[in-house]
Coordinates of C-alpha atoms in Angstrom, one line a residue:
M1 CA 10.8 43.2 0.4
N2 CA 7.6 44.8 1.7
N3 CA 6.1 47.3 3.9
Q4 CA 7.1 45.5 7.0
S5 CA 10.9 45.7 6.1
E6 CA 11.5 48.3 8.3
L7 CA 9.9 46.6 11.6
I8 CA 12.3 43.6 10.6
A9 CA 15.5 46.0 10.7
E10 CA 14.3 47.8 13.9
D11 CA 12.9 45.1 16.0
I12 CA 12.7 41.6 14.8
H13 CA 11.3 40.1 17.8
A14 CA 8.4 42.7 17.5
Y15 CA 8.3 41.7 14.0
L16 CA 8.2 37.9 14.8
K17 CA 5.5 38.3 17.4
A18 CA 3.2 40.1 15.1
Q19 CA 3.6 37.4 12.5
E20 CA 2.9 34.9 15.5
E21 CA -0.5 36.7 16.2
K22 CA -1.8 37.0 12.9
S23 CA -4.5 34.5 11.6
M24 CA -3.5 32.1 8.7
L25 CA -5.6 31.7 5.6
R26 CA -4.6 28.6 3.4
F27 CA -6.4 29.1 0.0
I28 CA -6.0 27.3 -3.7
T29 CA -6.6 28.7 -6.8
C30 CA -8.3 26.5 -9.5
G31 CA -10.2 26.7 -12.8
S32 CA -9.9 25.8 -16.5
V33 CA -6.7 25.8 -18.5
D34 CA -5.2 29.6 -19.3
D35 CA -8.0 31.2 -17.0
G36 CA -5.0 33.0 -15.6
K37 CA -4.4 31.2 -12.0
S38 CA -0.7 31.5 -12.1
T39 CA -1.1 35.2 -13.3
L40 CA -3.6 35.9 -10.6
I41 CA -0.9 34.9 -7.6
G42 CA 1.9 36.5 -9.5
R43 CA -0.1 39.9 -9.6
L44 CA -1.2 39.6 -6.1
L45 CA 2.6 39.2 -4.8
W46 CA 3.5 41.5 -7.3
D47 CA 1.1 44.6 -6.3
S48 CA 1.4 43.9 -2.6
K49 CA 5.4 44.0 -2.9
L50 CA 5.9 40.8 -1.7
V51 CA 8.8 39.7 -4.0
F52 CA 12.4 39.8 -3.3
E53 CA 14.7 41.9 -5.5
D54 CA 16.7 38.8 -6.8
H55 CA 13.2 37.3 -7.7
L56 CA 12.3 40.5 -9.5
A57 CA 15.5 40.6 -11.4
A58 CA 14.9 37.1 -12.3
L59 CA 11.3 37.7 -13.2
E60 CA 12.1 40.5 -15.9
A61 CA 14.8 38.5 -17.3
D62 CA 12.7 35.4 -17.6
S63 CA 9.8 37.4 -18.8
K64 CA 11.6 38.5 -21.9
R65 CA 13.1 35.0 -22.4
V66 CA 10.1 32.9 -22.2
G67 CA 7.2 35.1 -21.1
T68 CA 4.0 35.3 -23.0
Q69 CA 3.5 39.1 -22.6
G70 CA 6.0 40.7 -25.2
D71 CA 8.2 43.3 -23.3
E72 CA 5.8 43.3 -20.0
I73 CA 6.1 41.3 -17.1
D74 CA 4.7 37.7 -17.1
Y75 CA 3.6 37.4 -13.7
A76 CA 3.0 33.6 -14.1
L77 CA 6.7 32.9 -14.0
L78 CA 6.4 33.6 -10.0
L79 CA 4.5 30.1 -9.9
D80 CA 5.3 28.2 -13.1
G81 CA 8.7 27.0 -11.9
L82 CA 8.8 23.7 -13.9
Q83 CA 10.7 23.9 -17.2
A84 CA 7.7 21.9 -18.7
E85 CA 5.1 24.6 -17.2
R86 CA 7.2 27.3 -18.7
E87 CA 7.6 25.5 -22.2
Q88 CA 3.6 25.0 -22.4
G89 CA 2.4 27.9 -20.4
I90 CA 0.5 25.7 -18.1
T91 CA 0.4 24.6 -14.5
I92 CA 1.3 20.7 -14.1
D93 CA 2.5 20.4 -10.3
V94 CA 1.1 22.1 -7.3
A95 CA 2.9 25.3 -6.4
Y96 CA 2.7 26.8 -3.1
R97 CA 3.9 30.2 -2.0
F98 CA 3.7 32.0 1.6
F99 CA 3.0 35.6 1.7
S100 CA 1.8 38.1 4.5
T101 CA 0.1 41.3 4.7
D102 CA -0.4 43.7 7.7
K103 CA -3.7 41.8 8.5
R104 CA -3.1 38.1 7.5
K105 CA -0.5 35.3 6.8
F106 CA -1.4 33.4 3.6
I107 CA -0.4 30.1 1.9
V108 CA -1.7 29.7 -1.4
A109 CA -1.8 26.5 -3.7
D110 CA -1.7 27.1 -7.6
T111 CA -3.2 24.1 -8.7
P112 CA -3.3 22.6 -12.3
G113 CA -6.5 23.1 -14.4
H114 CA -5.8 19.8 -16.9
E115 CA -8.1 16.8 -16.1
Q116 CA -4.9 14.6 -16.2
Y117 CA -3.6 16.4 -13.2
T118 CA -6.6 15.4 -11.1
R119 CA -4.7 14.1 -8.5
N120 CA -2.4 17.2 -8.1
M121 CA -5.6 19.3 -7.9
V122 CA -6.9 17.3 -4.9
T123 CA -3.8 17.2 -2.9
G124 CA -3.8 21.1 -3.1
A125 CA -7.1 21.4 -2.0
S126 CA -7.0 18.7 1.0
T127 CA -5.5 21.2 3.3
A128 CA -7.1 24.5 1.8
Q129 CA -9.9 26.5 4.0
L130 CA -10.8 28.6 0.7
A131 CA -10.8 28.1 -2.8
V132 CA -10.5 31.0 -5.5
I133 CA -12.1 29.7 -8.6
L134 CA -11.3 31.5 -11.9
V135 CA -13.4 31.9 -15.0
D136 CA -12.5 33.2 -18.1
A137 CA -14.8 36.2 -19.0
R138 CA -14.7 35.4 -22.6
K139 CA -15.5 31.8 -21.8
G140 CA -17.9 31.7 -19.1
V141 CA -18.6 28.6 -16.9
L142 CA -17.3 25.5 -18.6
T143 CA -16.9 22.1 -18.0
Q144 CA -13.7 22.4 -16.0
T145 CA -15.1 25.2 -13.8
R146 CA -17.8 22.6 -12.9
R147 CA -15.0 19.8 -12.4
H148 CA -13.1 21.8 -10.1
S149 CA -15.9 23.0 -8.3
Y150 CA -16.9 19.6 -7.7
L151 CA -13.6 18.5 -6.4
V152 CA -13.5 21.8 -3.9
S153 CA -17.0 20.4 -2.4
L154 CA -15.9 16.9 -2.3
V155 CA -12.8 17.5 -0.3
G156 CA -14.8 19.7 2.1
I157 CA -14.0 23.3 1.2
R158 CA -17.2 25.6 2.2
K159 CA -16.0 29.2 1.1
V160 CA -15.5 30.2 -2.7
I161 CA -14.7 33.2 -4.4
L162 CA -15.7 33.5 -8.0
A163 CA -13.0 35.6 -9.7
I164 CA -14.4 36.2 -13.2
N165 CA -11.0 37.1 -14.9
K166 CA -9.8 38.9 -18.3
M167 CA -12.6 41.5 -17.9
D168 CA -10.3 43.6 -19.9
L169 CA -10.8 41.5 -22.9
V170 CA -14.6 41.7 -22.7
E171 CA -14.6 45.4 -22.6
Y172 CA -15.2 45.6 -18.7
R173 CA -19.0 44.7 -19.4
E174 CA -21.4 44.4 -16.4
E175 CA -23.8 42.5 -18.3
T176 CA -21.0 39.6 -18.8
Y177 CA -20.3 39.6 -15.1
K178 CA -23.7 39.3 -14.1
T179 CA -24.5 36.3 -16.5
I180 CA -21.5 34.3 -15.3
C181 CA -22.5 34.9 -11.6
A182 CA -25.9 33.6 -12.5
D183 CA -24.9 30.7 -14.4
Y184 CA -22.1 29.6 -11.8
R185 CA -24.6 30.2 -8.7
Q186 CA -27.4 28.1 -10.4
F187 CA -24.6 25.4 -10.7
A188 CA -23.2 25.4 -7.4
A189 CA -26.6 25.3 -5.6
E190 CA -26.1 21.6 -5.4
L191 CA -22.4 21.8 -4.1
G192 CA -23.1 23.0 -0.4
F193 CA -20.9 26.0 -0.2
E194 CA -21.4 27.9 2.7
E195 CA -20.2 31.1 1.3
M196 CA -19.6 32.5 -2.3
T197 CA -18.5 36.0 -3.4
C198 CA -18.4 36.8 -7.2
I199 CA -15.5 39.4 -8.0
P200 CA -14.7 41.0 -11.6
I201 CA -11.0 41.1 -12.2
S202 CA -8.2 41.7 -14.7
A203 CA -5.0 39.7 -13.4
L204 CA -2.9 41.2 -16.0
K205 CA -4.1 45.0 -15.6
G206 CA -4.4 44.7 -11.8
D207 CA -8.4 45.6 -11.6
N208 CA -9.7 44.7 -8.2
I209 CA -6.7 42.8 -7.3
I210 CA -5.6 45.3 -4.5
H211 CA -7.2 48.2 -5.3
P212 CA -10.7 48.9 -6.9
G213 CA -10.7 48.8 -10.6
E214 CA -11.4 52.2 -12.2
N215 CA -12.7 50.4 -15.6
M216 CA -15.5 48.9 -13.1
P217 CA -17.2 51.8 -11.8
W218 CA -20.4 49.8 -11.8
Y219 CA -19.0 47.2 -9.2
D220 CA -18.9 48.2 -5.4
G221 CA -17.7 44.9 -4.0
P222 CA -14.5 43.8 -2.2
T223 CA -11.2 43.5 -4.0
L224 CA -9.7 40.1 -4.4
M225 CA -7.2 41.0 -1.4
H226 CA -9.7 42.4 0.8
A227 CA -12.0 39.3 0.6
L228 CA -9.1 37.2 1.3
E229 CA -8.1 39.1 4.4
T230 CA -11.7 39.6 5.8
V231 CA -13.1 36.3 5.3
A232 CA -13.7 34.5 8.5
V233 CA -11.7 31.3 8.8
G234 CA -11.9 30.4 12.5
D235 CA -10.4 26.9 13.0
R236 CA -13.4 24.7 12.7
A237 CA -11.5 21.5 14.0
V238 CA -11.1 23.3 17.4
E239 CA -15.0 23.1 17.8
L240 CA -15.2 19.5 17.1
P241 CA -15.0 16.7 19.4
F242 CA -11.4 15.9 20.8
R243 CA -9.4 13.1 18.6
M244 CA -5.6 12.4 18.7
P245 CA -4.0 9.4 16.8
V246 CA -1.4 8.0 18.9
Q247 CA 2.1 8.1 16.9
W248 CA 4.3 7.2 19.9
V249 CA 4.2 5.6 23.3
N250 CA 6.4 7.7 25.3
R251 CA 8.4 5.6 28.2
P252 CA 11.5 7.2 28.8
N253 CA 11.8 5.5 32.4
L254 CA 9.5 3.3 34.6
D255 CA 7.8 6.7 36.1
F256 CA 6.5 8.3 33.2
R257 CA 4.3 6.9 30.6
G258 CA 2.5 9.5 27.9
F259 CA 1.0 9.2 24.6
S260 CA 2.3 11.6 22.1
G261 CA 0.6 12.8 18.8
T262 CA -0.8 15.8 17.3
I263 CA -4.1 16.6 18.0
A264 CA -6.4 16.2 14.8
S265 CA -9.6 18.1 16.2
G266 CA -11.1 19.6 19.3
R267 CA -9.6 21.2 22.9
I268 CA -8.3 18.9 25.8
L269 CA -7.9 19.9 29.5
P270 CA -6.6 17.9 32.5
G271 CA -9.2 16.3 34.1
D272 CA -11.1 15.7 30.7
R273 CA -12.4 12.0 30.3
I274 CA -11.0 10.3 27.0
V275 CA -11.8 6.8 25.5
V276 CA -9.8 4.2 23.3
P277 CA -12.7 3.4 21.0
G278 CA -11.1 0.0 19.9
S279 CA -11.0 -1.3 23.5
G280 CA -13.7 0.8 25.1
Q281 CA -11.5 1.5 27.8
T282 CA -11.5 4.9 29.5
S283 CA -9.3 7.3 31.7
R284 CA -8.8 11.0 32.3
I285 CA -6.0 13.3 31.6
R286 CA -3.5 13.9 34.3
R287 CA -1.1 16.1 32.4
I288 CA -0.5 17.8 29.2
V289 CA 3.3 17.6 28.5
T290 CA 5.4 19.6 25.9
M291 CA 9.0 20.6 25.6
D292 CA 8.1 24.0 27.0
G293 CA 6.4 22.7 30.1
D294 CA 2.9 21.3 30.9
L295 CA -0.2 23.3 29.3
D296 CA -3.4 24.0 30.8
Q297 CA -5.2 23.0 27.6
A298 CA -4.2 21.9 24.0
V299 CA -6.2 22.3 21.0
A300 CA -6.2 21.1 17.4
G301 CA -3.0 21.5 15.5
Q302 CA -0.9 21.0 18.8
A303 CA 1.7 18.2 19.2
V304 CA 1.4 17.0 22.8
T305 CA 2.1 14.2 25.2
L306 CA -1.0 13.1 27.2
C307 CA -0.4 11.3 30.5
L308 CA -3.6 9.5 31.9
E309 CA -4.8 8.9 35.2
D310 CA -5.2 5.4 34.9
E311 CA -2.6 2.7 33.4
I312 CA -4.8 1.6 30.2
D313 CA -3.6 -0.4 27.0
I314 CA -2.8 2.0 24.3
S315 CA -0.6 1.6 21.2
R316 CA 0.6 3.6 18.4
G317 CA -2.1 3.8 15.9
D318 CA -4.9 3.7 18.5
L319 CA -7.2 7.0 18.5
L320 CA -7.7 8.8 21.9
A321 CA -11.1 10.6 21.8
D322 CA -13.6 12.6 23.9
A323 CA -15.4 9.9 25.8
E324 CA -18.8 11.6 25.2
A325 CA -18.2 11.9 21.7
R326 CA -16.9 8.4 20.4
P327 CA -15.9 8.0 16.6
V328 CA -17.1 5.1 14.8
H329 CA -15.1 2.0 15.2
A330 CA -15.4 -0.5 12.5
D331 CA -13.8 -2.6 9.8
Q332 CA -16.1 -1.8 6.7
F333 CA -17.2 1.6 5.4
Q334 CA -18.0 3.6 2.0
A335 CA -15.8 6.1 0.6
H336 CA -15.2 8.7 -2.1
L337 CA -11.8 7.5 -3.8
V338 CA -9.4 9.5 -5.7
W339 CA -7.0 7.1 -7.7
M340 CA -3.5 8.9 -7.9
H341 CA -1.7 6.1 -10.0
E342 CA -0.9 5.0 -13.6
D343 CA -1.9 1.4 -12.5
A344 CA -5.5 1.1 -12.6
L345 CA -7.4 -0.1 -9.1
L346 CA -8.2 -3.3 -9.2
P347 CA -11.1 -4.3 -6.9
G348 CA -10.5 -7.3 -4.5
R349 CA -6.6 -6.5 -4.6
S350 CA -5.2 -6.1 -1.3
Y351 CA -3.6 -2.4 -0.4
L352 CA -2.3 -0.9 3.0
L353 CA -4.4 1.8 4.3
K354 CA -2.9 4.6 6.2
T355 CA -5.3 7.1 8.4
G356 CA -3.8 9.0 11.1
A357 CA -1.2 6.6 12.7
S358 CA -3.0 3.4 11.6
L359 CA -1.8 1.2 9.1
V360 CA -4.2 -2.0 8.1
T361 CA -4.9 -4.0 5.0
A362 CA -7.7 -3.1 2.8
Q363 CA -9.7 -4.6 0.0
I364 CA -11.8 -2.8 -2.4
G365 CA -14.9 -4.9 -1.8
E366 CA -17.5 -3.3 -4.0
L367 CA -16.7 -0.4 -6.7
K368 CA -20.2 1.2 -6.8
Y369 CA -19.9 3.6 -9.5
R370 CA -17.3 6.0 -11.3
I371 CA -18.3 9.6 -10.9
D372 CA -18.0 11.6 -14.3
V373 CA -16.5 15.0 -12.8
N374 CA -17.6 16.9 -15.7
S375 CA -21.3 16.1 -15.6
L376 CA -21.4 14.5 -12.0
E377 CA -23.1 11.8 -13.7
H378 CA -22.7 8.5 -11.7
Q379 CA -21.3 5.7 -14.2
P380 CA -21.0 1.9 -13.7
C381 CA -17.4 0.4 -13.6
K382 CA -15.2 -2.1 -12.8
T383 CA -11.8 -0.4 -12.2
L384 CA -10.4 3.3 -11.5
A385 CA -7.9 4.6 -13.6
L386 CA -5.4 7.3 -13.0
N387 CA -7.0 10.6 -11.8
E388 CA -10.7 9.1 -11.9
I389 CA -12.8 9.4 -8.6
G390 CA -15.3 6.8 -7.3
V391 CA -17.7 5.5 -4.8
C392 CA -16.4 2.2 -3.3
N393 CA -17.0 -0.1 -0.1
L394 CA -13.8 -0.9 1.8
A395 CA -13.0 -4.0 4.2
L396 CA -10.3 -4.0 6.6
D397 CA -8.3 -6.6 8.3
R398 CA -9.2 -4.9 11.5
A399 CA -11.3 -2.2 12.6
I400 CA -10.2 1.2 12.8
S401 CA -11.6 4.2 14.7
F402 CA -12.7 7.1 12.2
D403 CA -15.3 9.9 11.7
P404 CA -17.1 10.5 8.3
Y405 CA -15.1 13.0 6.4
K406 CA -18.0 15.7 6.3
E407 CA -17.8 15.7 10.1
N408 CA -14.3 15.9 11.0
R409 CA -11.5 16.0 7.9
G410 CA -8.8 15.1 10.1
T411 CA -10.1 11.8 11.2
G412 CA -12.2 11.0 8.0
N413 CA -9.5 10.8 5.3
F414 CA -6.8 8.0 4.3
I415 CA -4.4 7.0 1.7
L416 CA -4.0 3.4 -0.3
I417 CA -0.5 2.2 -0.3
D418 CA 0.6 -0.5 -2.8
R419 CA 2.0 -3.2 -1.0
L420 CA 4.7 -4.4 -3.1
T421 CA 6.2 -0.7 -4.3
N422 CA 5.1 1.4 -1.4
A423 CA 3.7 4.1 -3.9
T424 CA 0.5 6.1 -2.5
V425 CA -2.2 5.0 -5.1
G426 CA -5.4 6.6 -3.8
A427 CA -6.7 9.1 -1.3
G428 CA -9.9 8.7 -0.1
M429 CA -12.8 10.4 2.1
I430 CA -15.0 8.3 4.5
D431 CA -18.7 8.3 3.7
H432 CA -20.1 6.2 6.4
P433 CA -19.5 2.7 7.9
L434 CA -21.4 -0.3 6.6
R435 CA -24.2 -1.6 8.5
R436 CA -22.7 -5.1 8.3
A437 CA -19.5 -4.0 10.0
S438 CA -21.5 -3.9 13.3
N439 CA -23.9 -6.5 12.6
I440 CA -21.4 -9.4 11.8
H441 CA -19.4 -10.9 14.4
W442 CA -16.5 -13.9 14.4
Q443 CA -18.3 -16.9 15.7
S444 CA -16.3 -18.9 18.1
I445 CA -16.1 -22.8 17.4
D446 CA -14.6 -25.3 19.6
V447 CA -13.1 -27.8 17.0
N448 CA -10.2 -25.8 15.9
K449 CA -7.5 -26.2 12.7
D450 CA -5.2 -28.2 15.0
S451 CA -7.6 -30.4 16.1
R452 CA -8.8 -31.2 12.4
A453 CA -5.1 -31.5 11.3
A454 CA -4.7 -34.1 14.2
I455 CA -7.0 -36.4 13.6
K456 CA -5.8 -36.5 9.9
G457 CA -2.3 -36.8 11.3
Q458 CA -0.9 -34.3 8.8
K459 CA 0.1 -30.5 8.8
P460 CA -2.4 -28.6 6.5
C461 CA -0.8 -26.2 3.8
V462 CA -1.5 -24.7 0.1
L463 CA 0.7 -26.0 -2.5
W464 CA 0.3 -22.9 -4.9
F465 CA 1.3 -23.7 -8.4
T466 CA 1.7 -20.5 -10.5
G467 CA 3.0 -20.2 -14.2
L468 CA 2.1 -19.3 -17.6
S469 CA -0.8 -21.3 -19.2
G470 CA 0.5 -24.2 -20.8
A471 CA 3.6 -24.3 -18.3
G472 CA 2.3 -27.6 -16.8
K473 CA 0.7 -26.3 -13.4
S474 CA -2.5 -28.6 -13.7
T475 CA -0.4 -31.7 -14.8
I476 CA 2.2 -31.4 -12.2
A477 CA -0.6 -30.6 -9.5
N478 CA -2.7 -33.6 -10.0
L479 CA 0.4 -36.2 -10.3
V480 CA 1.4 -34.6 -7.0
E481 CA -1.9 -34.9 -5.5
K482 CA -2.0 -38.5 -6.7
K483 CA 1.0 -39.5 -4.9
L484 CA 0.1 -37.6 -1.5
H485 CA -3.2 -39.4 -1.8
A486 CA -1.5 -42.8 -2.0
L487 CA 0.5 -42.0 1.1
G488 CA -2.8 -41.7 3.0
R489 CA -2.7 -37.6 2.9
H490 CA -5.8 -35.8 2.8
T491 CA -6.0 -33.3 0.0
Y492 CA -7.8 -31.7 -2.5
L493 CA -7.1 -29.7 -6.0
L494 CA -8.6 -26.6 -6.9
D495 CA -8.0 -26.3 -10.6
G496 CA -8.1 -23.0 -12.7
D497 CA -10.5 -24.1 -15.0
N498 CA -12.7 -26.3 -13.2
V499 CA -13.5 -23.6 -10.3
R500 CA -14.8 -21.3 -13.6
H501 CA -17.5 -23.6 -14.0
G502 CA -19.1 -22.9 -10.6
L503 CA -17.6 -20.6 -8.0
N504 CA -16.1 -18.1 -10.4
K505 CA -18.1 -18.8 -13.5
D506 CA -19.3 -14.8 -13.3
L507 CA -15.9 -13.6 -14.0
G508 CA -14.1 -13.0 -16.9
F509 CA -10.6 -12.4 -18.0
T510 CA -9.7 -8.6 -17.4
D511 CA -7.2 -7.8 -14.9
A512 CA -10.0 -6.8 -12.3
D513 CA -11.4 -10.5 -12.9
R514 CA -8.5 -12.2 -12.4
V515 CA -7.7 -10.4 -9.1
E516 CA -11.1 -11.5 -7.9
N517 CA -10.8 -14.8 -9.3
I518 CA -7.5 -15.2 -7.1
R519 CA -9.1 -13.6 -4.1
R520 CA -11.9 -16.1 -4.2
I521 CA -9.5 -19.1 -4.5
A522 CA -7.3 -17.7 -1.9
E523 CA -10.2 -17.3 0.7
A524 CA -11.4 -21.1 -0.1
A525 CA -7.9 -22.4 0.1
R526 CA -7.8 -20.9 3.7
L527 CA -11.0 -22.7 4.6
F528 CA -9.3 -26.1 3.3
V529 CA -6.3 -25.4 5.3
D530 CA -8.7 -24.4 8.5
A531 CA -10.2 -27.8 7.8
G532 CA -6.9 -29.6 8.0
I533 CA -6.6 -30.3 4.4
I534 CA -3.6 -29.9 2.0
V535 CA -4.7 -27.9 -0.7
L536 CA -3.1 -27.7 -4.2
T537 CA -4.1 -24.8 -6.3
A538 CA -3.4 -24.6 -10.3
F539 CA -3.7 -21.2 -11.5
I540 CA -1.8 -18.4 -13.4
S541 CA -2.1 -16.0 -10.6
P542 CA -0.5 -13.4 -12.6
F543 CA 0.0 -10.8 -10.2
R544 CA 2.7 -11.1 -7.2
S545 CA 0.2 -8.8 -5.0
E546 CA -2.8 -11.3 -5.0
R547 CA -0.1 -14.1 -4.3
K548 CA 1.3 -12.3 -1.6
M549 CA -2.4 -11.5 -0.5
A550 CA -3.0 -15.3 -0.4
R551 CA 0.2 -16.1 1.6
D552 CA -0.7 -13.3 4.1
L553 CA -4.1 -15.2 4.6
L554 CA -2.2 -17.9 6.1
E555 CA 0.2 -18.8 9.0
E556 CA 3.8 -18.8 8.4
G557 CA 4.9 -22.1 6.7
E558 CA 1.3 -23.0 5.4
F559 CA 1.9 -21.3 1.6
I560 CA 4.5 -22.9 -0.2
E561 CA 4.8 -21.4 -3.6
V562 CA 5.7 -23.6 -6.7
F563 CA 6.8 -21.8 -9.9
V564 CA 6.4 -24.0 -13.0
D565 CA 9.0 -21.7 -14.8
T566 CA 8.4 -22.6 -18.3
P567 CA 9.4 -20.0 -20.7
L568 CA 6.6 -18.3 -22.9
E569 CA 7.9 -19.6 -26.1
V570 CA 7.7 -23.1 -25.0
C571 CA 4.1 -22.6 -23.6
E572 CA 3.2 -21.2 -26.9
Q573 CA 4.8 -24.1 -28.6
R574 CA 2.9 -26.7 -26.6
D575 CA -0.3 -24.5 -26.6
P576 CA -2.4 -27.6 -25.4
K577 CA -5.8 -25.7 -25.5
G578 CA -5.2 -23.5 -28.7
L579 CA -5.3 -20.3 -26.5
Y580 CA -2.0 -18.9 -27.8
K581 CA -3.1 -19.2 -31.3
K582 CA -6.3 -17.4 -30.5
A583 CA -4.7 -14.6 -28.6
R584 CA -2.2 -13.9 -31.4
S585 CA -4.9 -13.8 -33.7
G586 CA -7.1 -11.2 -31.7
Q587 CA -9.6 -13.5 -30.9
L588 CA -9.1 -13.6 -27.1
P589 CA -8.2 -10.5 -25.7
N590 CA -6.5 -10.2 -22.2
F591 CA -4.6 -13.2 -22.3
T592 CA -1.7 -13.5 -20.0
G593 CA 1.6 -13.6 -21.7
I594 CA 0.5 -12.0 -24.8
D595 CA -1.3 -8.8 -23.9
S596 CA -1.7 -9.1 -20.1
A597 CA 1.2 -9.3 -17.9
Y598 CA 2.5 -12.1 -16.1
E599 CA 4.7 -10.9 -12.8
P600 CA 7.0 -14.0 -11.9
P601 CA 7.8 -15.2 -8.3
E602 CA 10.7 -13.6 -6.9
N603 CA 11.2 -15.9 -3.7
A604 CA 9.0 -19.0 -4.5
E605 CA 9.6 -21.9 -2.1
M606 CA 10.0 -24.0 -5.2
V607 CA 11.2 -23.5 -8.8
V608 CA 10.4 -26.4 -11.4
D609 CA 11.6 -26.3 -15.2
T610 CA 9.5 -28.8 -17.5
R611 CA 11.9 -28.5 -20.1
E612 CA 14.7 -30.4 -18.4
K613 CA 12.4 -33.2 -16.7
P614 CA 9.1 -34.9 -17.3
A615 CA 6.2 -34.2 -15.3
E616 CA 6.2 -37.4 -13.6
E617 CA 9.8 -36.9 -12.2
I618 CA 9.1 -33.3 -11.2
A619 CA 6.2 -34.4 -9.1
E620 CA 8.1 -37.1 -7.5
E621 CA 10.8 -34.4 -6.3
I622 CA 8.2 -32.3 -5.0
V623 CA 6.5 -34.8 -2.9
K624 CA 10.0 -36.0 -1.6
R625 CA 11.0 -32.3 -0.7
L626 CA 8.0 -31.9 1.2
L627 CA 8.4 -35.2 3.1
G628 CA 11.8 -34.8 3.9
D629 CA 11.6 -31.2 5.2
E630 CA 8.5 -32.4 7.0
L631 CA 6.4 -29.4 5.4
L632 CA 3.4 -31.6 5.7
G633 CA 4.3 -33.2 9.2
E634 CA 5.9 -35.7 10.3
Q635 CA 7.1 -38.4 7.8
R636 CA 5.4 -41.7 7.8
D637 CA 6.5 -45.4 7.4
G638 CA 6.0 -46.5 3.8
T639 CA 7.5 -45.6 0.3
L640 CA 6.4 -43.5 -2.2
W641 CA 3.9 -44.1 -4.5
Q642 CA 5.1 -45.5 -7.9
S643 CA 3.6 -45.3 -11.1

């Protein structure tokens, strides 16, 4: 395969030891479409003799069948493995390749150039130490060059090689090279790169890839391979303060208790003092345990089990940290967020946030602006679409420990997960905690929910009526409240139309506004329940995610979902407010059931159908069930209210 094959055959152990001792460089290639990223990596592998013989045979056959270079080898096919990539001649997904030379090991990520694959590019860059940014010498610095440079900077890469490719198509002119270098340096001055090297190359012809190009005698700088082999890539994570997310509490017997995880940053030695930021408890390291025995020290990247001198409360998800350099511990922060899902981000919607080993519930409290990655302009917005990047505030249901991403990539990143589908929908980089996260504290109150409910003689809860417009939610909820009121129950009805005259009068009817509408109602309903009240809500509440969020705000048994299951055609025939007619004529956009989705409940506590029974009878049955099942507390003497 390569120049190390003889050593493999003669002494495999010596070969493996030599490989183990080499430094590792993770880098990405990025740039505009057709700048030659895949061709460049393919050429690196080819010229370095790092391609297996069976791959060579397949490459030669594929080059003749689907290649773009006529009878010549199409080096891009070494990376473009998807059928769609070969058919279109573009990179779609991130392709990773491992290779090594006598001096260093490499993992290279070939990332897509198209704007619609920004999420793939960010994924590839998230673990890279260096970026090779390609520029077509014929076109110069393009919008996509700027976009990828910004993304590289955003994820924390500080070393860049600007590879000016296709010099053979501009007759290897030095003036072209110098102009592009000057243009790029001027643009990149604001991106915070610590080191930048410009190299003129021809990936197709091999100029300045492995060996100096004879066609460019005016260039006396390093070749691309030399630059990759010699760039300083000391593991910065080792020099940072110690951090280790606890992935597992290791307790095989009564005599052993350790905390297992992979060290995210720093180094740790027996005797070092550590802290659990969440509780503030401190201790010292007694042992560093591994399968191969105890260690004298451990550094970033190693998976270890730490035993402490003291018995302190530590659980999975906690972060162990240097007691002298503590991380932030807060439940609100600002972050850059890359949206990675076809369904748009909706501020106010509840997502799962995972960072390290912690999993918490999070809401986008405020979407400050969207970043135009082509011009770097800040644009106002209410949502983020697939591949868009924005800056937002997030509020968590409990505090977590973290560092700003610029200070520590290992403890400053997170992903957002959809609570219903478990799909990863976003990736974020924490900027800083919000001041109000440390300035606001929960005030202890002596009179609690139980005492408020006891004086009213009832069990507080939320009767959440959901269904399409015209289904009969408000009518039924109103009748149920009248019956409960006649029985001496303390109630309050929150109606969809009524709250838009006050609490929610600033909201429209986009999906984002509907999410915020329900979020506010859910919070208001929780306050009513805390006051000991039986609260009824009559809202379309079209999305399962928000109804689940409302349910999760309350204790078990306090949320009773009533699905008024009236088909769309029946609601449209009724059309009591003339809304369906307006929606069909285009006068009322974003109307649920017409051009905005309604997601029916899957496990509602009650399902009623207004086609079979009148609203009065349905309300009577709902109240009977509430009292019969003692969902509102013990049933009292007396009969039900009759109309």
